[in-house]
PDB file of C-alpha atoms in Angstrom:
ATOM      1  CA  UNK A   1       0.000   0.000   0.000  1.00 69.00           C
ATOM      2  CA  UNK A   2       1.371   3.134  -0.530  1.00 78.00           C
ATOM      3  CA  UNK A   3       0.567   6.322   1.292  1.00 87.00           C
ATOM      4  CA  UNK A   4       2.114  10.253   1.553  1.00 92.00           C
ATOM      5  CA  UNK A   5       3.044  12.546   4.069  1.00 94.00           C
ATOM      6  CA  UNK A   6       2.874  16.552   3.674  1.00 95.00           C
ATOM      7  CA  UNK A   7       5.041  17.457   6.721  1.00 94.00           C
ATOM      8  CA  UNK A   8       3.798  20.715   7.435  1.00 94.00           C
ATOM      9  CA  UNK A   9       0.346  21.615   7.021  1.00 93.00           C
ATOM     10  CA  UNK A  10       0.473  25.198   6.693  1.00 96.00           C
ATOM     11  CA  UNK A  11       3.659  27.335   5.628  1.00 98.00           C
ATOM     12  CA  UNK A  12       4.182  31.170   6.124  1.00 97.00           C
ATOM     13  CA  UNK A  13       6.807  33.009   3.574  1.00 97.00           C
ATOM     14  CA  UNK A  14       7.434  36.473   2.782  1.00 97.00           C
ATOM     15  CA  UNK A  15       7.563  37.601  -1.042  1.00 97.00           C
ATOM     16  CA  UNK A  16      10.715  36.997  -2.471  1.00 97.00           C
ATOM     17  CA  UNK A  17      12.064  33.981   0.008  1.00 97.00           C
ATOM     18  CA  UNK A  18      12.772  30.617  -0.726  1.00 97.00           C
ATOM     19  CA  UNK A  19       9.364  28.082  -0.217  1.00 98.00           C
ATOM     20  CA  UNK A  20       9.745  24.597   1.485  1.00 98.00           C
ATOM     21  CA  UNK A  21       7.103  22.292   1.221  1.00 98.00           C
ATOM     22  CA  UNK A  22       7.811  19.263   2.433  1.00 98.00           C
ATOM     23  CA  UNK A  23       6.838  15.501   1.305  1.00 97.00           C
ATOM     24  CA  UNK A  24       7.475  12.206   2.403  1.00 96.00           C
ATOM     25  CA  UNK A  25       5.989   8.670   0.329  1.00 93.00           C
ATOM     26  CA  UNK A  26       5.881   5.126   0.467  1.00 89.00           C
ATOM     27  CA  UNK A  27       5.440   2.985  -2.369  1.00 78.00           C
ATOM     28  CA  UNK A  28       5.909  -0.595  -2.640  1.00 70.00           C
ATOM     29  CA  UNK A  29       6.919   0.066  -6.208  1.00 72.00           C
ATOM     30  CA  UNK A  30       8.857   2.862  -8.532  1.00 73.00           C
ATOM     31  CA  UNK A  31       6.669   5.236  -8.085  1.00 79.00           C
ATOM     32  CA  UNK A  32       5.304   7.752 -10.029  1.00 86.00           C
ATOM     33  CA  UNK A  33       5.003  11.626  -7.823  1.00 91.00           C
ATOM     34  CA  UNK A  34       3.005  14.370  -8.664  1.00 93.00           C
ATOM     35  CA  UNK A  35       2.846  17.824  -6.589  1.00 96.00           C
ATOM     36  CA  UNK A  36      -0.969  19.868  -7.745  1.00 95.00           C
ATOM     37  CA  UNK A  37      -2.171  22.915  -6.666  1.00 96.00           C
ATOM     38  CA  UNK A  38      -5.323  24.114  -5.479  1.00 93.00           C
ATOM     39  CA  UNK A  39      -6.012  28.332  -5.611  1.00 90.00           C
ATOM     40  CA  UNK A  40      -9.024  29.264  -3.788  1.00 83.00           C
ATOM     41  CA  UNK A  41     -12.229  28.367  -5.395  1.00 76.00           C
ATOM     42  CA  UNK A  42     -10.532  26.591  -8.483  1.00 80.00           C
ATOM     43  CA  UNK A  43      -9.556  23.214  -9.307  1.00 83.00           C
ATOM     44  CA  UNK A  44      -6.771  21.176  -9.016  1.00 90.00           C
ATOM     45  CA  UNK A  45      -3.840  22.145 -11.426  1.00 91.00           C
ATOM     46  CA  UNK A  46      -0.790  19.915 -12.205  1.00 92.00           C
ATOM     47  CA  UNK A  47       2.169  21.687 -11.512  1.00 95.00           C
ATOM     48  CA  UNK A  48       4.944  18.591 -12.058  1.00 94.00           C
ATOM     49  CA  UNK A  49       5.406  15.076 -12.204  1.00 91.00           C
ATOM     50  CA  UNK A  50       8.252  12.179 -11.514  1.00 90.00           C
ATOM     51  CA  UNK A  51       8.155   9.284 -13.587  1.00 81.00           C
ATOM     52  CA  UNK A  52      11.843   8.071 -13.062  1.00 75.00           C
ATOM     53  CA  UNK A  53      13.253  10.070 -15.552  1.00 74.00           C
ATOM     54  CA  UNK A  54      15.609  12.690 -14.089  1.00 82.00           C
ATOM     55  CA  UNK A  55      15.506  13.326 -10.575  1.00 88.00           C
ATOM     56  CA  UNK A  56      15.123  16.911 -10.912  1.00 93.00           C
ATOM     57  CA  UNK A  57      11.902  17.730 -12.032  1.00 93.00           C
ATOM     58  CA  UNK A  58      10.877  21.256 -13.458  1.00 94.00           C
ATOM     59  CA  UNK A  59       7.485  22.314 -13.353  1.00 93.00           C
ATOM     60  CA  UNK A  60       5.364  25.641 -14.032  1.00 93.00           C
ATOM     61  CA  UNK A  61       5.728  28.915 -12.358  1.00 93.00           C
ATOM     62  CA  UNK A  62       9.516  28.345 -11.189  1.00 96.00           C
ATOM     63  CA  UNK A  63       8.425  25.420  -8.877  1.00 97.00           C
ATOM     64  CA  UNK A  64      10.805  22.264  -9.260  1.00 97.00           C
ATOM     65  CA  UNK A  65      11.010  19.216  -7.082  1.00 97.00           C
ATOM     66  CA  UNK A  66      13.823  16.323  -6.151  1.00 94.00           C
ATOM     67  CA  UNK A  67      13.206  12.891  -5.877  1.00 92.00           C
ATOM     68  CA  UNK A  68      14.912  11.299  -3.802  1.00 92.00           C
ATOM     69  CA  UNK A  69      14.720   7.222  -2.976  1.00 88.00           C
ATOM     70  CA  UNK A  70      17.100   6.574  -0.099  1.00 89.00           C
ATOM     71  CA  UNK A  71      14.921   9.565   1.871  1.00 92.00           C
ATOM     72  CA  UNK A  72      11.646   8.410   0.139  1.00 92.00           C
ATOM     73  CA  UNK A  73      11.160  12.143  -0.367  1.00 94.00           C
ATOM     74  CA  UNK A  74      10.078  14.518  -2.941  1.00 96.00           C
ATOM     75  CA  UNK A  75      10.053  18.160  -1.191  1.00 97.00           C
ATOM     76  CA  UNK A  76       8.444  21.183  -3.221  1.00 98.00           C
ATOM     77  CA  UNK A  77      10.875  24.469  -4.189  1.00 97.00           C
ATOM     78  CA  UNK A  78      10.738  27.655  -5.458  1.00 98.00           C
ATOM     79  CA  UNK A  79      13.765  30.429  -5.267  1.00 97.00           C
ATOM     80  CA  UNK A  80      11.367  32.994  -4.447  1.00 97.00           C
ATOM     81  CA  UNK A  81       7.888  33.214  -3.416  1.00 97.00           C
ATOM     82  CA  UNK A  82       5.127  35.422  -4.876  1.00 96.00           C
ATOM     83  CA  UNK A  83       1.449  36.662  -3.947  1.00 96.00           C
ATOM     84  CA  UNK A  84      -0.052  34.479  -6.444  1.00 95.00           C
ATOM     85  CA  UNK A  85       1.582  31.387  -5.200  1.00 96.00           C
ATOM     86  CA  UNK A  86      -0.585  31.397  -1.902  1.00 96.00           C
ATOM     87  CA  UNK A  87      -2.818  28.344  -2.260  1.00 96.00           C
ATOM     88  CA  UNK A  88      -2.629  24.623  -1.198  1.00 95.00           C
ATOM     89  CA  UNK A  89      -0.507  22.213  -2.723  1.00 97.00           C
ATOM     90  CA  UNK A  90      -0.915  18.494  -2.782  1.00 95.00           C
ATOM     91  CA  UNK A  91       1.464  16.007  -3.116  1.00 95.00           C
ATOM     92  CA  UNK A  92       0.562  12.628  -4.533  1.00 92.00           C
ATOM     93  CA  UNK A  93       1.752   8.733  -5.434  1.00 89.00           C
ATOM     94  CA  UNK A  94       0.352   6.728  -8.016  1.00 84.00           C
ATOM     95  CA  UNK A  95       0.471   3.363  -8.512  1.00 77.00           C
ATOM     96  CA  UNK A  96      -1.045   0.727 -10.664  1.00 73.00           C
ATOM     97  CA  UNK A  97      -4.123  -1.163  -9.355  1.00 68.00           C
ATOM     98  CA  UNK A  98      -5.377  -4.000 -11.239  1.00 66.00           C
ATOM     99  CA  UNK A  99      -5.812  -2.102 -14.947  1.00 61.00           C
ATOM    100  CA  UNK A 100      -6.152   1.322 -13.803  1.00 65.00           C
ATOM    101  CA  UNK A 101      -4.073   3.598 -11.761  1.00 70.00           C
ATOM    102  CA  UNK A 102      -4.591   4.954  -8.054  1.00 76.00           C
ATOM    103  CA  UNK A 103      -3.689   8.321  -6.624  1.00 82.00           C
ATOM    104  CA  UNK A 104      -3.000   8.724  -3.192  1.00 87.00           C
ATOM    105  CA  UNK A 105      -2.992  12.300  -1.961  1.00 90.00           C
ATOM    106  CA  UNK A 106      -1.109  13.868   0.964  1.00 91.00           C
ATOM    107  CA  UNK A 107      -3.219  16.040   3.816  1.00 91.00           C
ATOM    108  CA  UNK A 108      -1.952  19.548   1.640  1.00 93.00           C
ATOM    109  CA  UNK A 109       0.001  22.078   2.864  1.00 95.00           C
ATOM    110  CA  UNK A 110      -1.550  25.661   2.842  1.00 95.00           C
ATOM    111  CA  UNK A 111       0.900  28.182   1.782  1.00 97.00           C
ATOM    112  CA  UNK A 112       0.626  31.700   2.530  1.00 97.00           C
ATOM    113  CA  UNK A 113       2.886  34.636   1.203  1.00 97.00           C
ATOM    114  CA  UNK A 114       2.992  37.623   2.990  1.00 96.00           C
ATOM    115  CA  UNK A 115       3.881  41.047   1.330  1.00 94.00           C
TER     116      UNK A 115
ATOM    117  CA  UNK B   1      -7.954  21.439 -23.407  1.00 67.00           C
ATOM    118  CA  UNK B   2      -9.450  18.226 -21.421  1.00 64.00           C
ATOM    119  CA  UNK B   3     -12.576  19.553 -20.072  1.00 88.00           C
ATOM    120  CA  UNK B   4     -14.297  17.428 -17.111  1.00 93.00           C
ATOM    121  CA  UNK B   5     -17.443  18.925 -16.023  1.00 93.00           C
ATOM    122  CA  UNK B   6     -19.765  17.675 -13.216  1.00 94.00           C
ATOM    123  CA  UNK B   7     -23.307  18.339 -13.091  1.00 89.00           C
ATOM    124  CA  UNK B   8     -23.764  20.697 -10.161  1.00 90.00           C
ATOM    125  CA  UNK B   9     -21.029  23.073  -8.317  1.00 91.00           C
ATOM    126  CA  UNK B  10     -23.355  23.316  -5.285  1.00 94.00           C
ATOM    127  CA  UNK B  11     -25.919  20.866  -3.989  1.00 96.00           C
ATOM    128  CA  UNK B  12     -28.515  20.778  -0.790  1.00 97.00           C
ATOM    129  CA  UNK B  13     -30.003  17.581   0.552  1.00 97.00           C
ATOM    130  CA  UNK B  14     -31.802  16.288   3.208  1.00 97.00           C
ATOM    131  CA  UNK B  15     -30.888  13.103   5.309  1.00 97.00           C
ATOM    132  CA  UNK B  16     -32.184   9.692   3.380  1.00 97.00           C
ATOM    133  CA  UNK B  17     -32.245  11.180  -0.261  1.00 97.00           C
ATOM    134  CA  UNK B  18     -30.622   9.318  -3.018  1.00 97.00           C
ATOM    135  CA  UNK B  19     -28.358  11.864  -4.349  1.00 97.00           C
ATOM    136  CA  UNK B  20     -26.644  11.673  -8.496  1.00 97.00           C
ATOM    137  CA  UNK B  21     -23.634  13.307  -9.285  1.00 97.00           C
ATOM    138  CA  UNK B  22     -22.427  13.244 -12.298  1.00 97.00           C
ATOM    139  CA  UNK B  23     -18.858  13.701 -13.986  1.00 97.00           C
ATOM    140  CA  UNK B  24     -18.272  14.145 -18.196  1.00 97.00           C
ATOM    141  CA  UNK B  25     -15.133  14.032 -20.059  1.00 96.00           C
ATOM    142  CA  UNK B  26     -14.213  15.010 -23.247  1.00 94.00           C
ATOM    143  CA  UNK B  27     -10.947  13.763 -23.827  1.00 90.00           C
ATOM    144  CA  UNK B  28     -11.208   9.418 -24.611  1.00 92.00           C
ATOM    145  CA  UNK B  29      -9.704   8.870 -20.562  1.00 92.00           C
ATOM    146  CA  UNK B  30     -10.136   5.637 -20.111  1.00 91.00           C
ATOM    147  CA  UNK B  31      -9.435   6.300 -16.112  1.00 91.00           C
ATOM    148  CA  UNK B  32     -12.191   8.294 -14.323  1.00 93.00           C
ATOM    149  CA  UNK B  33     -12.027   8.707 -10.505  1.00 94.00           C
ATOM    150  CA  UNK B  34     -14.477  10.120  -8.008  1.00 96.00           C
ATOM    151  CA  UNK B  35     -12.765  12.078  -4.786  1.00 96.00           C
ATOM    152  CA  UNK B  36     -14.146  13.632  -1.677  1.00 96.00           C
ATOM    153  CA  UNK B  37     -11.904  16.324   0.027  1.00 93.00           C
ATOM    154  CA  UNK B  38     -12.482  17.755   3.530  1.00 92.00           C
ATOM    155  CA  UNK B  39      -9.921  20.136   5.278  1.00 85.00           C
ATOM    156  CA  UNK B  40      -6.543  18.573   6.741  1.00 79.00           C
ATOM    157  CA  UNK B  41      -7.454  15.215   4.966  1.00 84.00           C
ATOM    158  CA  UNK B  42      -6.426  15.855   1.572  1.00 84.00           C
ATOM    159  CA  UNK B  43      -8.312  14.146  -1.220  1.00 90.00           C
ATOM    160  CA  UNK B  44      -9.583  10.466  -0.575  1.00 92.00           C
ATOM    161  CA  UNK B  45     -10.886   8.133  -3.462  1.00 91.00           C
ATOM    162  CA  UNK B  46     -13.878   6.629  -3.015  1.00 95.00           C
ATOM    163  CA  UNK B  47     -14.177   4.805  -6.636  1.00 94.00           C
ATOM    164  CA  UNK B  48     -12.488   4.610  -9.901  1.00 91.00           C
ATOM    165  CA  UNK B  49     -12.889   2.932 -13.242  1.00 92.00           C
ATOM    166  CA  UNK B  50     -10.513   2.227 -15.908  1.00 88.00           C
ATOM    167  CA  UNK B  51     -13.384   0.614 -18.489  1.00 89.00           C
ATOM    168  CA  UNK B  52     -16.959   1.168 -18.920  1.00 93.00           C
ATOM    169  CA  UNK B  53     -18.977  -1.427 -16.755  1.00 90.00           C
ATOM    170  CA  UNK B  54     -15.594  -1.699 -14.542  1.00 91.00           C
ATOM    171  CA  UNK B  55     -15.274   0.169 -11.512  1.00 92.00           C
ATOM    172  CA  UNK B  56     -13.010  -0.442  -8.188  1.00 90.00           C
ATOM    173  CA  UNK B  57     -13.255   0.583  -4.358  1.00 91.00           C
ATOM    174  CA  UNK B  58     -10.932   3.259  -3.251  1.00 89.00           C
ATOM    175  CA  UNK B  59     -10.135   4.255   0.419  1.00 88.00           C
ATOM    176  CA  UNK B  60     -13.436   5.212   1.363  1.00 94.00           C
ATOM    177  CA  UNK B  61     -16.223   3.154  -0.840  1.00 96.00           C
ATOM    178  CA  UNK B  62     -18.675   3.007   2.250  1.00 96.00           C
ATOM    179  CA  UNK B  63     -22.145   4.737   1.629  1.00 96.00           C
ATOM    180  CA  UNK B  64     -21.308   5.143  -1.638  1.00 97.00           C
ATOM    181  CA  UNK B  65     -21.948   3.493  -5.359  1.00 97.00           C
ATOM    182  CA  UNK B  66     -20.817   4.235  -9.161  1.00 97.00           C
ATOM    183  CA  UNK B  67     -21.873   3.794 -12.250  1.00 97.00           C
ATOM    184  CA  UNK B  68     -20.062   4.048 -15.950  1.00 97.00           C
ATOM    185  CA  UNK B  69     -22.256   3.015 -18.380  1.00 96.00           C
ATOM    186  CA  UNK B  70     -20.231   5.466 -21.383  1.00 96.00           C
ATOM    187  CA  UNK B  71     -16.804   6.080 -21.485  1.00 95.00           C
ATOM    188  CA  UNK B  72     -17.426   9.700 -20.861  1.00 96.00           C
ATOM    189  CA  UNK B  73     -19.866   9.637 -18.316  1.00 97.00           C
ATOM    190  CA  UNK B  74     -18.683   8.189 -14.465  1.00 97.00           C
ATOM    191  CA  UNK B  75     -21.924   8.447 -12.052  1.00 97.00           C
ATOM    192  CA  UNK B  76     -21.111   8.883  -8.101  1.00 98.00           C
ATOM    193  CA  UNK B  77     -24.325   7.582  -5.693  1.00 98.00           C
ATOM    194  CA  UNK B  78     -25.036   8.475  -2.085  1.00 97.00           C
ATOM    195  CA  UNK B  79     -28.017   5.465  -1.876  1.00 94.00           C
ATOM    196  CA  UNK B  80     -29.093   7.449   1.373  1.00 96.00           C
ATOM    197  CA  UNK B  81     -27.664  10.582   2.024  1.00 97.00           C
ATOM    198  CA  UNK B  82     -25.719  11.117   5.228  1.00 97.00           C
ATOM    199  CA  UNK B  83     -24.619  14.404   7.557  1.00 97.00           C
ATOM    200  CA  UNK B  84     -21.034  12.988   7.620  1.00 96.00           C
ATOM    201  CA  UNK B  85     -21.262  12.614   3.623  1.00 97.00           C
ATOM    202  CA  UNK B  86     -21.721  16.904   3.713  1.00 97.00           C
ATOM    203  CA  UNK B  87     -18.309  17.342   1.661  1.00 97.00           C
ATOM    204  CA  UNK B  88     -16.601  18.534  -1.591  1.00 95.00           C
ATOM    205  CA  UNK B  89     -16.548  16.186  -4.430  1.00 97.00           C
ATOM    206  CA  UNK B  90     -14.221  15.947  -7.193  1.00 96.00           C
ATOM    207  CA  UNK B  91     -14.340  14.097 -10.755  1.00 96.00           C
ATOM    208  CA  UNK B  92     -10.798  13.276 -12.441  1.00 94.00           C
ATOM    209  CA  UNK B  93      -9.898  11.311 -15.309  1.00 93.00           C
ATOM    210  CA  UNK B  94      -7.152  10.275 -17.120  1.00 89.00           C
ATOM    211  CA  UNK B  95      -5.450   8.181 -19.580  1.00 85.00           C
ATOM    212  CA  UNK B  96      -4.483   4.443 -18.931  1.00 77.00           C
ATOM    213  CA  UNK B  97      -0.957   4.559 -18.276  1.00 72.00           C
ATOM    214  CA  UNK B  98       0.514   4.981 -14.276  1.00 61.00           C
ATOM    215  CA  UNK B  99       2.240   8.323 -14.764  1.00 68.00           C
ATOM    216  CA  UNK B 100      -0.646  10.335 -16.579  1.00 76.00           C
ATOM    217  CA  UNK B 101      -1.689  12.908 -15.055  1.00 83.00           C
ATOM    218  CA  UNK B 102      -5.486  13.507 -13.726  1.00 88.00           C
ATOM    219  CA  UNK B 103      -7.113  16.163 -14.816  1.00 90.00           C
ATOM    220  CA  UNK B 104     -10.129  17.754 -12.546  1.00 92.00           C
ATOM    221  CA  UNK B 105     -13.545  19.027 -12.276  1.00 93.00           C
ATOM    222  CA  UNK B 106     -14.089  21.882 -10.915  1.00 91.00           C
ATOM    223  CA  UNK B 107     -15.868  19.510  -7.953  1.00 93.00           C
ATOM    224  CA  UNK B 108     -19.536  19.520  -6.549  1.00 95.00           C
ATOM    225  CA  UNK B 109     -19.936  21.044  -2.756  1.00 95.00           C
ATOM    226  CA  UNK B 110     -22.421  19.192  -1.276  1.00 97.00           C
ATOM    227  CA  UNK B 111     -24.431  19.732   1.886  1.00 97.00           C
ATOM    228  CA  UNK B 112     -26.784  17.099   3.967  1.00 97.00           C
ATOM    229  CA  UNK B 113     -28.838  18.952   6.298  1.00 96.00           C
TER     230      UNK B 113
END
């Protein structure tokens, strides 16, 4: 079974500092690792995926993300924060279930930037 | 752009009703998935189907049914309506393969007074 833990659920930044969001998996496979993110009053939006390619991953708006196996981690960055970024981010495992694929999402982590 | 609509964005009903909610797709997913999210607890599946006619339980099946009688259509049922199934409720689909991504309704809230 595989499950995800957001280690923080809310984080505080100012505009222009570095953003942390932290996330721990387990997967009794190679997994595949998304990170989405939820603005107020919109859906969920795809901001990057892992799918054992490069352990770097590079996603929209600056964000990027490490995977990394011996810490069964893959923590959220981004050099420096901005207003719009305040919203909750999710970040998720997937693995294959019979002939479909699950998701299983983390609790979120609520980011908020202040000015 | 892969478009997933759902029927209602806000719904009101009373304890015991059989409630419908319904999810569309426009893009050939094979995978469609129906979520509840509630604060601090993330999203939880409660159902997904990778065919038409197939479905499987997710975390939290319990009170609730499915349907997917088209492709493009995935049907979430609340039999009898509960207080503690008050909640927001999200469609996804996606394509077959593990490391698609889902793409999401803009979700149905839904309150059981």
């Amino acid at each position: 079974a595989q499950s995800v833990t957001q280690l923080d659920s809310h984080v505080s930044v100012s505009e222009g500092t570095p953003v942390l969001l932290r996330c721990n998996y387990s997967s009794s496979y190679s997994p595949s690792l998304f990170w989405y993110v939820q603005h107020p009053n919109k859906g969920l939006q795809l901001l990057l995926k892992y799918t054992s390619a490069a352990t770097l991953v590079k996603g929209i708006n600056g964000f990027e993300a490490e995977f990394k196996k011996s810490e069964t981690s893959f923590h959220l960055t981004k050099p420096s924060a901005h207003m719009s970024d305040a919203a909750e981010y999710f970040c998720v495992v997937s693995e294959r279930v019979n002939a479909g694929n699950m998701l299983t999402f983390g609790g979120g982590t609520r980011l908020m930037v202040k000015p | 752009d892969v478009k997933v609509t759902q029927s209602s964005r806000y719904l009101v009903k009373r304890t015991g009703e059989k409630v419908f909610l319904e999810c569309v797709q426009d893009m050939d997913h094979e995978n469609m998935f129906w979520y509840r999210q509630d604060p601090g607890l993330g999203l939880r599946l409660i159902y997904f189907s990778y065919d038409v006619k197939m479905k499987e339980k997710g975390d939290i099946p319990e009170g609730y049914s499915v349907s997917r009688e088209k492709k493009e259509r995935f049907s979430l049922i609340l039999e009898s309506a509960s207080t503690n199934q008050t909640s927001m409720y999200l469609c996804a689909s996606s394509l077959l393969e593990v490391h698609n991504e889902q793409f999401f309704g803009p979700g149905t809230r839904l309150t059981v007074l």
